[in-house]
């Protein structure tokens, strides 16, 4: 493309009058042709120009939790695969705080150019804005790209605890209302919601002690500071004889942990799974959005077996759900979270 710029601004110094600047017929014809080509080319809008070039620099994927959780580990696992098809590094950055509100708000308010993305879930998209009116964003402040994994919450206790099964824990909680405690990775997180749903259906009062991350919640349980922990990771307890996993919140047996019973196995109707979703700020141009989505699809097509195996090892059931469908799912679930919010507030 030929770009013609005026050598001097209007009102500025004039071009020196020399023999070098005399009219040259060949030069004149060349300039005329160049101007004609430039005039014939369509002008690109800023958004179109960005889309054509994207990406020209590294892309940041924000994880709104500390290192070591499911969203962090899965994002790091997938980042190199995405980089291959984007032609730029994909860098995972942890921005924890306020049960994911810090990282989610950062992305919601970022420039919608495709260079700042978020690993989101129902926690950051629905629960936190419902529980924290000052979070500074809601689910409509994002561009939904795709969901890549589905997970569940596990309830764990010390192996030498007096209760060995979920029914035994519930009986102990009924005998001591409000005295039993559980740790989650934050108020309004999916772990918090899963636990309160179960306690409500079981008719028990278990005191909630929130921590900043799943590893911290699990450490509190292992250290005897709480009676039970809820976590998004079974693997945190791999080969740990000091831990007894009582139940998972999944509606069906988890393919990566088939020996862990579900709540339905004990006769409860409660079940709760969550999605790991890649989103960006609202307003990402469609062409940029397509490049990001295509990078994941291409990576999944080329490395399907490897990605499936890796996600299962990281305790995610592999899924591929398009952004528009994910947005619809979040809209459907939003009222459900709002209905439960008063109970979550009371559990503080």
Short mmCIF file of C-alpha atoms in Angstrom, two decimals:
data_model
loop_
_atom_site.label_atom_id
_atom_site.label_comp_id
_atom_site.label_asym_id
_atom_site.label_seq_id
_atom_site.Cartn_x
_atom_site.Cartn_y
_atom_site.Cartn_z
CA UNK A 1 0.00 0.00 0.00
CA UNK A 2 1.33 3.45 -0.91
CA UNK A 3 0.95 6.06 1.79
CA UNK A 4 1.41 9.69 0.72
CA UNK A 5 2.23 12.22 3.39
CA UNK A 6 2.59 15.98 3.00
CA UNK A 7 6.24 16.87 3.58
CA UNK A 8 5.33 20.04 5.47
CA UNK A 9 2.26 21.24 7.26
CA UNK A 10 0.32 24.16 5.89
CA UNK A 11 1.84 27.41 7.01
CA UNK A 12 5.22 25.78 7.56
CA UNK A 13 8.45 26.34 5.65
CA UNK A 14 8.26 26.07 1.89
CA UNK A 15 10.14 23.45 -0.12
CA UNK A 16 13.45 24.93 -1.33
CA UNK A 17 13.46 25.91 -4.99
CA UNK A 18 16.36 24.03 -6.56
CA UNK A 19 17.07 22.26 -9.79
CA UNK A 20 16.56 18.98 -7.92
CA UNK A 21 12.94 19.97 -7.43
CA UNK A 22 12.30 20.82 -11.04
CA UNK A 23 9.42 18.95 -12.65
CA UNK A 24 10.53 15.51 -13.79
CA UNK A 25 8.08 13.91 -16.27
CA UNK A 26 8.92 10.36 -15.22
CA UNK A 27 8.64 11.21 -11.53
CA UNK A 28 5.36 13.01 -12.18
CA UNK A 29 3.84 9.99 -13.93
CA UNK A 30 5.00 7.69 -11.11
CA UNK A 31 3.44 9.90 -8.44
CA UNK A 32 0.20 10.10 -10.41
CA UNK A 33 0.04 6.32 -10.65
CA UNK A 34 0.82 5.94 -6.96
CA UNK A 35 -1.88 8.39 -5.99
CA UNK A 36 -4.34 6.57 -8.23
CA UNK A 37 -3.57 3.23 -6.59
CA UNK A 38 -3.87 4.72 -3.12
CA UNK A 39 -7.18 6.35 -3.98
CA UNK A 40 -8.54 3.10 -5.35
CA UNK A 41 -7.74 1.13 -2.19
CA UNK A 42 -10.48 0.99 0.47
CA UNK A 43 -9.71 2.80 3.69
CA UNK A 44 -9.54 0.56 6.76
CA UNK A 45 -11.24 1.56 9.98
CA UNK A 46 -9.06 1.40 13.12
CA UNK A 47 -10.90 -1.78 14.18
CA UNK A 48 -10.29 -3.40 10.78
CA UNK A 49 -6.63 -2.46 10.88
CA UNK A 50 -6.25 -4.00 14.35
CA UNK A 51 -8.03 -7.17 13.24
CA UNK A 52 -5.84 -7.56 10.13
CA UNK A 53 -2.65 -7.25 12.15
CA UNK A 54 -3.72 -9.06 15.34
CA UNK A 55 -1.79 -10.28 17.16
CA UNK A 56 1.43 -8.30 16.93
CA UNK A 57 2.50 -8.70 20.56
CA UNK A 58 2.05 -11.14 23.46
CA UNK A 59 -1.43 -11.85 24.79
CA UNK A 60 -2.07 -11.87 28.54
CA UNK A 61 -4.48 -14.35 30.10
CA UNK A 62 -5.45 -13.21 33.58
CA UNK A 63 -6.15 -15.84 36.24
CA UNK A 64 -8.11 -14.19 39.09
CA UNK A 65 -6.77 -16.63 41.71
CA UNK A 66 -3.32 -17.43 43.13
CA UNK A 67 -1.13 -20.03 41.41
CA UNK A 68 -1.96 -23.69 41.90
CA UNK A 69 -5.72 -23.74 41.33
CA UNK A 70 -7.58 -25.36 38.46
CA UNK A 71 -7.98 -22.20 36.38
CA UNK A 72 -4.29 -21.40 36.77
CA UNK A 73 -3.03 -24.87 35.89
CA UNK A 74 -5.35 -25.38 32.92
CA UNK A 75 -4.54 -21.94 31.49
CA UNK A 76 -0.80 -22.63 31.69
CA UNK A 77 -1.31 -26.04 30.11
CA UNK A 78 -3.23 -24.56 27.15
CA UNK A 79 -1.28 -21.32 26.66
CA UNK A 80 1.56 -22.85 24.63
CA UNK A 81 -0.92 -24.61 22.33
CA UNK A 82 -2.73 -21.34 21.68
CA UNK A 83 0.57 -19.54 21.04
CA UNK A 84 1.41 -21.92 18.21
CA UNK A 85 -1.61 -20.79 16.21
CA UNK A 86 -1.58 -17.13 17.21
CA UNK A 87 2.07 -16.60 16.38
CA UNK A 88 2.65 -14.72 19.63
CA UNK A 89 3.35 -15.78 23.22
CA UNK A 90 0.33 -16.28 25.48
CA UNK A 91 1.36 -15.27 28.98
CA UNK A 92 -0.59 -16.33 32.08
CA UNK A 93 -0.70 -13.66 34.81
CA UNK A 94 -2.19 -14.18 38.28
CA UNK A 95 -4.23 -11.29 39.68
CA UNK A 96 -5.94 -12.72 42.77
CA UNK A 97 -8.11 -10.95 45.31
CA UNK A 98 -11.69 -10.51 46.49
CA UNK A 99 -12.76 -14.00 45.38
CA UNK A 100 -11.70 -13.21 41.75
CA UNK A 101 -13.14 -9.67 41.60
CA UNK A 102 -9.71 -8.03 41.27
CA UNK A 103 -8.69 -9.96 38.16
CA UNK A 104 -12.14 -9.96 36.59
CA UNK A 105 -12.57 -6.21 37.06
CA UNK A 106 -9.12 -5.62 35.56
CA UNK A 107 -10.12 -7.46 32.38
CA UNK A 108 -13.62 -5.96 32.20
CA UNK A 109 -12.06 -2.51 32.16
CA UNK A 110 -9.18 -3.34 29.80
CA UNK A 111 -8.97 -2.15 26.19
CA UNK A 112 -11.08 -4.50 24.02
CA UNK A 113 -8.30 -5.31 21.58
CA UNK A 114 -7.90 -9.03 22.31
CA UNK A 115 -4.63 -8.70 24.19
CA UNK A 116 -6.14 -9.05 27.69
CA UNK A 117 -8.24 -12.12 28.43
CA UNK A 118 -9.63 -13.78 31.56
CA UNK A 119 -10.03 -17.37 32.72
CA UNK A 120 -13.54 -17.02 34.12
CA UNK A 121 -16.17 -19.22 35.71
CA UNK A 122 -19.56 -18.76 37.30
CA UNK A 123 -17.68 -17.47 40.35
CA UNK A 124 -16.25 -14.41 38.61
CA UNK A 125 -19.06 -13.86 36.09
CA UNK A 126 -22.14 -14.39 38.28
CA UNK A 127 -21.45 -15.02 41.94
CA UNK A 128 -19.01 -12.21 42.67
CA UNK A 129 -21.02 -9.41 40.98
CA UNK A 130 -24.08 -10.67 42.87
CA UNK A 131 -22.30 -10.87 46.22
CA UNK A 132 -20.16 -7.76 45.80
CA UNK A 133 -22.20 -4.82 44.44
CA UNK A 134 -18.99 -2.75 44.32
CA UNK A 135 -17.15 -5.32 42.17
CA UNK A 136 -17.17 -2.82 39.30
CA UNK A 137 -18.49 -5.13 36.59
CA UNK A 138 -21.15 -7.69 35.69
CA UNK A 139 -21.47 -10.54 33.20
CA UNK A 140 -22.42 -8.15 30.38
CA UNK A 141 -19.02 -6.44 30.54
CA UNK A 142 -17.31 -9.34 28.73
CA UNK A 143 -16.89 -10.82 25.27
CA UNK A 144 -17.45 -14.58 25.55
CA UNK A 145 -14.99 -16.61 23.49
CA UNK A 146 -15.34 -20.27 24.50
CA UNK A 147 -15.50 -22.73 27.42
CA UNK A 148 -12.88 -25.47 27.47
CA UNK A 149 -13.49 -27.48 30.65
CA UNK A 150 -16.11 -28.43 33.24
CA UNK A 151 -15.29 -29.22 36.85
CA UNK A 152 -16.84 -29.93 40.22
CA UNK A 153 -16.21 -29.28 43.90
CA UNK A 154 -14.89 -31.92 46.31
CA UNK A 155 -15.53 -32.04 50.08
CA UNK A 156 -12.62 -33.38 52.13
CA UNK A 157 -11.73 -34.04 55.76
CA UNK A 158 -8.79 -35.45 57.67
CA UNK A 159 -8.53 -39.21 57.34
CA UNK A 160 -8.57 -39.68 61.11
CA UNK A 161 -11.68 -37.55 61.64
CA UNK A 162 -14.59 -39.10 63.52
CA UNK A 163 -16.71 -39.11 60.34
CA UNK A 164 -15.76 -41.29 57.39
CA UNK A 165 -18.68 -40.57 55.05
CA UNK A 166 -20.85 -37.61 54.10
CA UNK A 167 -23.87 -38.94 56.04
CA UNK A 168 -21.69 -39.28 59.15
CA UNK A 169 -20.45 -35.69 58.78
CA UNK A 170 -24.02 -34.44 58.42
CA UNK A 171 -25.14 -36.35 61.52
CA UNK A 172 -22.27 -34.77 63.47
CA UNK A 173 -23.29 -31.33 62.19
CA UNK A 174 -26.89 -31.91 63.24
CA UNK A 175 -25.72 -32.84 66.73
CA UNK A 176 -23.67 -29.63 67.06
CA UNK A 177 -25.44 -26.80 65.16
CA UNK A 178 -23.02 -24.05 64.12
CA UNK A 179 -20.01 -25.69 65.75
CA UNK A 180 -18.73 -27.61 62.73
CA UNK A 181 -16.66 -25.54 60.28
CA UNK A 182 -15.68 -25.68 56.63
CA UNK A 183 -13.09 -23.76 54.59
CA UNK A 184 -13.64 -22.51 51.06
CA UNK A 185 -11.50 -20.48 48.66
CA UNK A 186 -13.61 -17.34 49.14
CA UNK A 187 -17.05 -15.94 49.84
CA UNK A 188 -19.30 -16.39 46.81
CA UNK A 189 -17.03 -18.91 45.08
CA UNK A 190 -18.42 -22.08 43.57
CA UNK A 191 -17.08 -24.00 46.56
CA UNK A 192 -19.01 -21.71 48.91
CA UNK A 193 -22.18 -22.12 46.83
CA UNK A 194 -21.86 -25.90 46.57
CA UNK A 195 -21.42 -26.25 50.33
CA UNK A 196 -24.30 -23.96 51.26
CA UNK A 197 -26.59 -25.75 48.80
CA UNK A 198 -25.78 -29.06 50.47
CA UNK A 199 -26.13 -27.74 54.02
CA UNK A 200 -29.50 -26.22 53.12
CA UNK A 201 -30.82 -29.46 51.66
CA UNK A 202 -29.43 -31.48 54.59
CA UNK A 203 -30.87 -29.03 57.13
CA UNK A 204 -27.59 -28.38 58.96
CA UNK A 205 -25.69 -25.29 60.08
CA UNK A 206 -21.97 -25.46 59.28
CA UNK A 207 -19.89 -22.31 59.82
CA UNK A 208 -18.05 -20.97 56.78
CA UNK A 209 -14.39 -19.91 57.10
CA UNK A 210 -13.28 -18.33 53.78
CA UNK A 211 -9.67 -18.37 52.57
CA UNK A 212 -8.00 -16.84 49.51
CA UNK A 213 -7.37 -20.04 47.56
CA UNK A 214 -8.05 -23.77 47.45
CA UNK A 215 -4.51 -24.63 48.65
CA UNK A 216 -5.00 -22.38 51.69
CA UNK A 217 -8.41 -23.90 52.44
CA UNK A 218 -6.99 -27.40 52.16
CA UNK A 219 -4.05 -26.50 54.40
CA UNK A 220 -6.48 -25.21 57.02
CA UNK A 221 -8.29 -28.55 56.98
CA UNK A 222 -5.06 -30.57 57.12
CA UNK A 223 -3.86 -28.40 59.99
CA UNK A 224 -7.00 -29.04 61.98
CA UNK A 225 -8.19 -25.42 61.86
CA UNK A 226 -11.48 -26.43 60.21
CA UNK A 227 -13.42 -29.69 60.02
CA UNK A 228 -13.81 -29.83 56.24
CA UNK A 229 -12.57 -28.09 53.10
CA UNK A 230 -14.20 -27.56 49.72
CA UNK A 231 -11.85 -27.45 46.76
CA UNK A 232 -11.83 -27.53 42.98
CA UNK A 233 -8.95 -30.04 42.93
CA UNK A 234 -8.85 -33.70 43.87
CA UNK A 235 -5.23 -33.93 42.77
CA UNK A 236 -4.17 -31.74 45.67
CA UNK A 237 -4.65 -34.88 47.77
CA UNK A 238 -3.14 -37.43 45.40
CA UNK A 239 -1.53 -40.24 47.37
CA UNK A 240 -2.19 -38.34 50.61
CA UNK A 241 -3.24 -40.85 53.25
CA UNK A 242 -4.08 -38.01 55.63
CA UNK A 243 -7.12 -36.96 53.57
CA UNK A 244 -10.55 -38.51 53.11
CA UNK A 245 -12.61 -37.15 50.21
CA UNK A 246 -16.27 -37.47 51.22
CA UNK A 247 -18.13 -36.41 48.08
CA UNK A 248 -18.11 -34.38 44.86
CA UNK A 249 -20.71 -31.84 43.77
CA UNK A 250 -20.87 -33.22 40.22
CA UNK A 251 -24.17 -34.45 38.87
CA UNK A 252 -22.46 -37.57 37.50
CA UNK A 253 -19.36 -39.53 38.41
CA UNK A 254 -16.27 -37.54 37.49
CA UNK A 255 -14.28 -39.28 34.71
CA UNK A 256 -11.01 -38.23 36.34
CA UNK A 257 -12.05 -39.52 39.79
CA UNK A 258 -14.57 -42.36 39.35
CA UNK A 259 -14.19 -43.61 42.94
CA UNK A 260 -15.45 -40.38 44.51
CA UNK A 261 -19.20 -40.55 45.23
CA UNK A 262 -21.55 -37.77 44.17
CA UNK A 263 -24.17 -36.09 46.33
CA UNK A 264 -26.82 -37.97 44.38
CA UNK A 265 -25.22 -41.23 45.49
CA UNK A 266 -26.28 -40.29 49.03
CA UNK A 267 -29.81 -39.34 48.02
CA UNK A 268 -29.34 -35.57 47.73
CA UNK A 269 -30.72 -33.63 44.78
CA UNK A 270 -27.99 -31.00 45.02
CA UNK A 271 -25.41 -30.98 42.24
CA UNK A 272 -23.19 -28.20 40.99
CA UNK A 273 -20.61 -28.11 38.22
CA UNK A 274 -18.78 -25.11 36.79
CA UNK A 275 -17.21 -24.11 33.50
CA UNK A 276 -13.77 -22.71 32.79
CA UNK A 277 -14.36 -19.98 30.22
CA UNK A 278 -12.13 -17.63 28.25
CA UNK A 279 -13.56 -14.12 28.02
CA UNK A 280 -12.27 -10.66 27.15
CA UNK A 281 -13.58 -7.13 27.65
CA UNK A 282 -16.88 -6.34 25.95
CA UNK A 283 -16.43 -4.91 22.46
CA UNK A 284 -13.64 -7.08 21.03
CA UNK A 285 -13.93 -6.82 17.21
CA UNK A 286 -15.48 -9.88 15.58
CA UNK A 287 -12.38 -10.58 13.47
CA UNK A 288 -10.14 -10.54 16.53
CA UNK A 289 -12.60 -12.71 18.41
CA UNK A 290 -12.58 -15.20 15.53
CA UNK A 291 -8.78 -15.40 15.54
CA UNK A 292 -8.75 -16.18 19.27
CA UNK A 293 -11.48 -18.80 19.00
CA UNK A 294 -9.90 -20.36 15.91
CA UNK A 295 -6.57 -20.67 17.72
CA UNK A 296 -8.21 -22.84 20.38
CA UNK A 297 -10.13 -24.89 17.81
CA UNK A 298 -6.98 -25.47 15.75
CA UNK A 299 -5.00 -26.42 18.85
CA UNK A 300 -7.73 -28.80 19.95
CA UNK A 301 -7.93 -30.39 16.50
CA UNK A 302 -4.17 -30.93 16.33
CA UNK A 303 -3.61 -31.96 19.95
CA UNK A 304 -7.01 -33.42 20.89
CA UNK A 305 -5.74 -36.54 22.66
CA UNK A 306 -3.04 -34.59 24.46
CA UNK A 307 -5.42 -31.81 25.52
CA UNK A 308 -8.14 -34.23 26.64
CA UNK A 309 -5.64 -36.20 28.69
CA UNK A 310 -4.08 -33.05 30.13
CA UNK A 311 -7.41 -31.54 31.14
CA UNK A 312 -8.55 -34.79 32.75
CA UNK A 313 -5.28 -34.91 34.69
CA UNK A 314 -6.06 -31.37 35.84
CA UNK A 315 -9.56 -32.50 36.84
CA UNK A 316 -11.53 -30.92 34.05
CA UNK A 317 -13.94 -32.72 31.77
CA UNK A 318 -12.99 -31.45 28.28
CA UNK A 319 -15.70 -29.41 26.56
CA UNK A 320 -15.81 -26.99 23.64
CA UNK A 321 -18.71 -24.58 23.96
CA UNK A 322 -18.92 -21.54 21.68
CA UNK A 323 -19.04 -18.07 23.19
CA UNK A 324 -22.65 -17.26 22.29
CA UNK A 325 -23.86 -20.45 23.94
CA UNK A 326 -21.75 -19.76 27.03
CA UNK A 327 -23.25 -16.27 27.28
CA UNK A 328 -26.74 -17.79 27.14
CA UNK A 329 -25.84 -20.28 29.88
CA UNK A 330 -24.58 -17.49 32.12
CA UNK A 331 -27.78 -15.51 31.55
CA UNK A 332 -29.84 -18.55 32.52
CA UNK A 333 -27.81 -19.18 35.68
CA UNK A 334 -27.66 -15.58 36.85
CA UNK A 335 -31.07 -15.57 38.57
CA UNK A 336 -30.21 -18.79 40.34
CA UNK A 337 -27.18 -17.12 41.91
CA UNK A 338 -29.21 -14.05 42.84
CA UNK A 339 -31.75 -16.26 44.60
CA UNK A 340 -28.97 -17.85 46.66
CA UNK A 341 -27.11 -14.63 47.45
CA UNK A 342 -28.95 -13.87 50.73
CA UNK A 343 -27.95 -17.28 52.06
CA UNK A 344 -24.33 -16.71 51.04
CA UNK A 345 -24.35 -13.33 52.80
CA UNK A 346 -25.70 -14.95 55.95
CA UNK A 347 -22.89 -17.51 55.75
CA UNK A 348 -20.18 -14.87 56.15
#
